[in-house]
Short mmCIF file of C-alpha atoms in Angstrom, two decimals:
data_model
loop_
_atom_site.label_atom_id
_atom_site.label_comp_id
_atom_site.label_asym_id
_atom_site.label_seq_id
_atom_site.Cartn_x
_atom_site.Cartn_y
_atom_site.Cartn_z
CA GLY Y 20 38.15 18.18 -18.32
CA PHE Y 21 38.15 15.26 -15.88
CA SER Y 22 41.69 14.39 -14.78
CA SER Y 23 42.97 10.82 -14.60
CA SER Y 24 42.25 10.83 -10.86
CA VAL Y 25 38.92 12.24 -9.78
CA THR Y 26 36.89 12.16 -6.57
CA ALA Y 27 33.09 12.04 -6.69
CA THR Y 28 30.38 12.44 -4.09
CA LEU Y 29 26.60 12.58 -4.02
CA ILE Y 30 24.85 15.19 -1.91
CA THR Y 31 21.31 14.80 -0.58
CA ASP Y 32 18.71 17.54 -0.66
CA GLY Y 33 19.52 18.10 3.01
CA GLY Y 34 23.29 18.40 2.42
CA THR Y 35 24.40 14.93 3.55
CA VAL Y 36 27.39 13.61 1.58
CA ILE Y 37 27.28 10.06 0.15
CA THR Y 38 30.51 8.48 -1.09
CA PRO Y 39 30.10 6.11 -4.08
CA ASP Y 40 31.34 2.53 -3.80
CA THR Y 41 33.39 3.03 -6.96
CA THR Y 42 34.33 6.01 -9.14
CA THR Y 43 35.64 5.31 -12.65
CA ARG Y 44 37.00 7.91 -15.10
CA ASP Y 45 35.84 6.66 -18.48
CA SER Y 46 37.18 9.65 -20.40
CA SER Y 47 37.84 13.35 -20.01
CA THR Y 48 34.10 13.92 -20.39
CA GLN Y 49 32.59 10.93 -18.55
CA VAL Y 50 32.79 9.53 -15.04
CA THR Y 51 30.81 6.50 -13.83
CA LEU Y 52 29.71 6.23 -10.21
CA VAL Y 53 28.36 3.06 -8.59
CA VAL Y 54 26.35 3.28 -5.35
CA ALA Y 55 24.55 0.36 -3.71
CA LYS Y 56 20.83 1.04 -3.61
CA ASN Y 57 20.66 0.12 0.10
CA THR Y 58 23.18 2.81 1.00
CA ALA Y 59 22.09 4.94 3.96
CA ASN Y 60 20.42 8.22 2.94
CA LEU Y 61 20.02 7.08 -0.67
CA THR Y 62 16.25 7.23 -0.47
CA ASN Y 63 13.54 9.06 -2.34
CA ALA Y 64 12.93 11.09 0.84
CA ASN Y 65 16.35 12.73 0.33
CA GLU Y 66 15.97 13.55 -3.36
CA PRO Y 67 16.91 15.32 -5.53
CA PHE Y 68 20.65 14.54 -5.35
CA ASP Y 69 23.57 16.73 -6.43
CA VAL Y 70 26.72 15.23 -7.99
CA LYS Y 71 30.08 16.81 -7.14
CA ILE Y 72 33.29 15.83 -8.95
CA GLU Y 73 36.74 17.12 -7.99
CA ASN Y 74 39.89 16.81 -10.09
CA SER Y 75 43.27 16.00 -8.61
CA SER Y 76 44.15 19.68 -9.08
CA GLY Y 77 41.47 20.65 -6.58
CA LEU Y 78 39.14 22.15 -9.16
CA SER Y 79 35.57 20.88 -8.79
CA GLY Y 80 32.13 21.17 -10.27
CA THR Y 81 28.68 20.41 -8.89
CA LEU Y 82 25.67 19.40 -10.93
CA ALA Y 83 22.66 20.43 -8.84
CA ASP Y 84 19.56 18.26 -8.72
CA ALA Y 85 21.21 15.72 -10.99
CA PHE Y 86 18.83 12.86 -10.32
CA SER Y 87 16.03 11.45 -8.20
CA ILE Y 88 15.43 7.92 -6.91
CA ASP Y 89 13.14 5.88 -9.14
CA ALA Y 90 10.87 4.75 -6.29
CA GLN Y 91 8.22 2.05 -6.47
CA PRO Y 92 4.53 2.74 -5.77
CA VAL Y 93 3.59 2.41 -2.11
CA PHE Y 94 0.31 0.72 -1.16
CA SER Y 95 -1.81 2.57 1.38
CA THR Y 96 -4.14 -0.43 1.76
CA ALA Y 97 -2.75 -2.99 4.22
CA ALA Y 98 -2.09 -6.47 2.93
CA GLY Y 99 -4.40 -9.33 3.91
CA SER Y 100 -8.17 -9.36 4.23
CA VAL Y 101 -9.88 -6.30 2.75
CA ALA Y 102 -13.49 -7.42 3.28
CA THR Y 103 -15.76 -10.06 4.77
CA VAL Y 104 -19.05 -10.14 2.88
CA VAL Y 105 -22.07 -11.48 4.75
CA ASP Y 106 -24.76 -13.24 2.74
CA GLY Y 107 -27.24 -10.40 3.10
CA ALA Y 108 -24.74 -7.80 1.82
CA ARG Y 109 -23.55 -9.55 -1.34
CA SER Y 110 -25.43 -7.12 -3.59
CA GLY Y 111 -23.82 -3.75 -4.35
CA PHE Y 112 -20.46 -4.66 -2.81
CA SER Y 113 -17.55 -2.28 -3.48
CA THR Y 114 -14.07 -1.82 -2.03
CA THR Y 115 -11.02 0.17 -3.20
CA ILE Y 116 -7.35 -0.81 -2.90
CA ALA Y 117 -5.00 2.15 -3.35
CA ALA Y 118 -1.32 2.97 -3.77
CA ALA Y 119 0.63 6.21 -4.22
CA ASP Y 120 3.58 7.21 -6.39
CA PRO Y 121 6.22 8.81 -4.11
CA GLU Y 122 7.56 10.79 -7.06
CA SER Y 123 4.17 11.91 -8.36
CA GLY Y 124 5.18 10.58 -11.74
CA GLY Y 125 1.62 10.11 -12.96
CA ASP Y 126 -1.36 7.89 -12.50
CA ILE Y 127 -0.86 4.35 -11.25
CA VAL Y 128 -2.20 1.44 -13.30
CA TYR Y 129 -3.55 -1.53 -11.33
CA THR Y 130 -3.75 -5.12 -12.57
CA LEU Y 131 -4.98 -8.37 -11.05
CA GLU Y 132 -1.63 -10.12 -11.17
CA SER Y 133 -2.57 -13.54 -9.80
CA GLY Y 134 -5.28 -15.42 -7.94
CA SER Y 135 -8.98 -14.72 -8.40
CA LEU Y 136 -11.80 -12.58 -7.03
CA PRO Y 137 -14.98 -14.04 -5.53
CA ALA Y 138 -17.36 -15.14 -8.27
CA GLY Y 139 -19.65 -12.30 -9.35
CA LEU Y 140 -17.20 -9.47 -8.55
CA SER Y 141 -15.28 -7.45 -11.16
CA PHE Y 142 -11.97 -5.54 -11.16
CA ALA Y 143 -11.31 -2.03 -12.53
CA SER Y 144 -8.21 0.20 -12.49
CA THR Y 145 -9.18 3.80 -11.70
CA SER Y 146 -7.38 7.01 -10.75
CA SER Y 147 -8.45 6.47 -7.13
CA GLY Y 148 -7.31 2.85 -6.92
CA ALA Y 149 -8.20 -0.70 -7.85
CA VAL Y 150 -11.99 -0.97 -7.46
CA ILE Y 151 -13.54 -4.39 -6.79
CA SER Y 152 -17.31 -4.31 -7.07
CA GLY Y 153 -20.46 -6.17 -8.03
CA THR Y 154 -22.74 -8.78 -6.51
CA ALA Y 155 -20.89 -11.74 -5.05
CA ASP Y 156 -22.34 -15.15 -5.77
CA ALA Y 157 -23.93 -17.01 -2.86
CA VAL Y 158 -21.81 -19.74 -1.28
CA GLY Y 159 -22.73 -22.86 0.64
CA THR Y 160 -19.78 -22.57 3.01
CA ASN Y 161 -17.58 -19.63 3.99
CA THR Y 162 -15.24 -19.05 1.03
CA THR Y 163 -12.01 -17.00 0.94
CA SER Y 164 -10.57 -15.80 -2.37
CA ASN Y 165 -6.86 -14.85 -2.45
CA PHE Y 166 -5.37 -12.58 -5.10
CA THR Y 167 -2.40 -10.29 -5.81
CA ILE Y 168 -2.71 -6.76 -7.18
CA ARG Y 169 0.13 -5.01 -8.99
CA ALA Y 170 0.55 -1.22 -8.99
CA LYS Y 171 2.68 0.23 -11.82
CA ASP Y 172 3.71 3.88 -12.07
CA ALA Y 173 4.54 5.99 -15.13
CA ALA Y 174 8.19 4.89 -15.00
CA SER Y 175 7.14 1.19 -15.02
CA ASN Y 176 8.17 0.65 -11.41
CA VAL Y 177 5.91 -1.97 -9.84
CA SER Y 178 4.79 -3.11 -6.40
CA ASP Y 179 2.77 -6.27 -5.69
CA ARG Y 180 0.62 -6.92 -2.63
CA ALA Y 181 -1.53 -9.91 -1.63
CA PHE Y 182 -5.14 -9.49 -0.49
CA SER Y 183 -8.19 -11.63 0.25
CA ILE Y 184 -11.99 -11.34 0.38
CA THR Y 185 -14.21 -13.78 2.29
CA VAL Y 186 -17.83 -14.41 1.35
CA LEU Y 187 -19.91 -15.90 4.19
CA ALA Y 188 -22.58 -18.52 3.74
CA PRO Y 189 -26.10 -17.85 5.10
CA GLN Y 190 -26.25 -18.17 8.89
CA SER Y 191 -29.12 -19.16 11.17
CA GLN Y 192 -29.59 -19.74 14.87
CA SER Y 193 -32.48 -21.45 16.67
CA PHE Y 194 -33.66 -20.86 20.23
CA THR Y 195 -35.76 -23.34 22.25
CA SER Y 196 -35.01 -21.47 25.45
CA SER Y 197 -34.20 -17.87 26.28
CA GLY Y 198 -30.79 -16.62 25.19
CA THR Y 199 -28.83 -13.95 23.34
CA PHE Y 200 -28.34 -13.59 19.59
CA SER Y 201 -24.98 -12.09 18.60
CA VAL Y 202 -25.37 -10.06 15.42
CA PRO Y 203 -22.55 -10.70 12.93
CA THR Y 204 -20.47 -7.71 11.88
CA GLY Y 205 -21.95 -6.10 8.78
CA VAL Y 206 -25.46 -7.45 9.34
CA SER Y 207 -28.14 -4.77 9.81
CA ALA Y 208 -31.29 -6.86 9.24
CA VAL Y 209 -32.33 -10.46 9.89
CA ASP Y 210 -35.37 -12.62 9.11
CA VAL Y 211 -37.17 -13.84 12.23
CA LEU Y 212 -39.46 -16.88 12.41
CA VAL Y 213 -41.33 -17.45 15.69
CA VAL Y 214 -43.20 -20.74 16.11
CA GLY Y 215 -45.61 -21.13 19.04
CA GLY Y 216 -46.78 -24.51 20.29
CA GLY Y 217 -50.44 -25.21 20.97
CA GLY Y 218 -51.96 -25.02 24.44
CA ALA Y 219 -51.97 -28.13 26.63
CA GLY Y 220 -55.00 -30.39 26.87
CA THR Y 221 -56.74 -31.99 29.86
CA SER Y 222 -57.38 -35.61 30.68
CA GLN Y 223 -60.34 -35.47 33.10
CA HIS Y 224 -62.83 -34.14 30.59
CA SER Y 225 -60.79 -35.01 27.46
CA GLY Y 226 -60.22 -31.33 26.64
CA GLY Y 227 -58.10 -30.64 23.56
CA GLY Y 228 -55.16 -28.28 23.42
CA GLY Y 229 -55.14 -24.91 21.72
CA ALA Y 230 -53.83 -24.45 18.20
CA GLY Y 231 -50.22 -23.50 17.53
CA GLY Y 232 -49.13 -20.58 15.38
CA LEU Y 233 -46.18 -18.79 13.77
CA ILE Y 234 -45.04 -15.30 12.88
CA PHE Y 235 -42.52 -14.51 10.14
CA ARG Y 236 -40.83 -11.10 10.30
CA PRO Y 237 -38.44 -10.43 7.39
CA GLY Y 238 -36.00 -7.54 7.51
CA PHE Y 239 -35.99 -7.11 11.29
CA SER Y 240 -33.52 -4.27 12.03
CA VAL Y 241 -30.50 -5.09 14.20
CA THR Y 242 -27.24 -3.37 15.09
CA PRO Y 243 -24.17 -4.84 13.35
CA GLY Y 244 -21.96 -6.47 15.96
CA GLY Y 245 -24.59 -5.96 18.68
CA THR Y 246 -26.77 -8.40 20.58
CA VAL Y 247 -30.48 -9.19 20.72
CA THR Y 248 -32.13 -10.69 23.80
CA VAL Y 249 -34.38 -13.62 22.88
CA THR Y 250 -37.08 -14.70 25.35
CA VAL Y 251 -38.79 -18.06 24.86
CA GLY Y 252 -41.92 -18.69 26.96
CA GLU Y 253 -42.92 -21.95 28.59
CA GLY Y 254 -45.48 -24.06 26.79
CA GLY Y 255 -48.83 -24.96 28.41
CA LYS Y 256 -48.82 -27.93 30.77
CA GLY Y 257 -51.37 -30.73 30.65
CA SER Y 258 -53.81 -31.15 33.56
CA ASN Y 259 -56.09 -33.90 34.92
CA THR Y 260 -58.31 -31.44 36.75
CA GLY Y 261 -60.20 -30.39 33.71
CA TYR Y 262 -58.40 -27.05 33.49
CA PRO Y 263 -55.09 -26.69 31.65
CA SER Y 264 -52.34 -24.87 33.50
#
């Protein structure tokens, strides 16, 4: 019963009226409305939307909850670096990248759309997110892998987001004098090698120096991101009095 001249409006869930850009009467039983998707208030937060059509006679009809916005998945994991893997923590690595469907239209399927993961890690799409796990291969220099993950909802709407993971090469630091060791973030244990020089000799009675020595302490516990005070003693000094100092 649409008349040759009709007026149409959309109404948000909160009662705000949206006027279409164009309204076309196709027939007495069909009207086509066109609304730009960037129109104010035309968002999934304001769904569902009613459609109201009024004939030139003043008679009108409203179709309640006529449609909802077909929104894309929204990532909850920020773009960019999702992990920095230190050499000692390459084994048993796992991180999850997640997105949500604003319309609760079903589970989201994740795919590795482009780029590559660090060698040794695998990708799996799960109900809780895209899970990247495994044992990263060792690297000789710090290596960053860049990749893009796609999230697709039940209505085939997709969102892409770029991420990266950096695998760090083994690190070492030597001390020949007292100082401070800064523990890298994520490191909870280090291997410690202490080398002691031999005692000094004497010249007056041709006394020999003492023997040197070393201690190796693997798995020394440290606090990630903390500091360790390193004290290096002074070696023995030679003497011409017959007694080393």
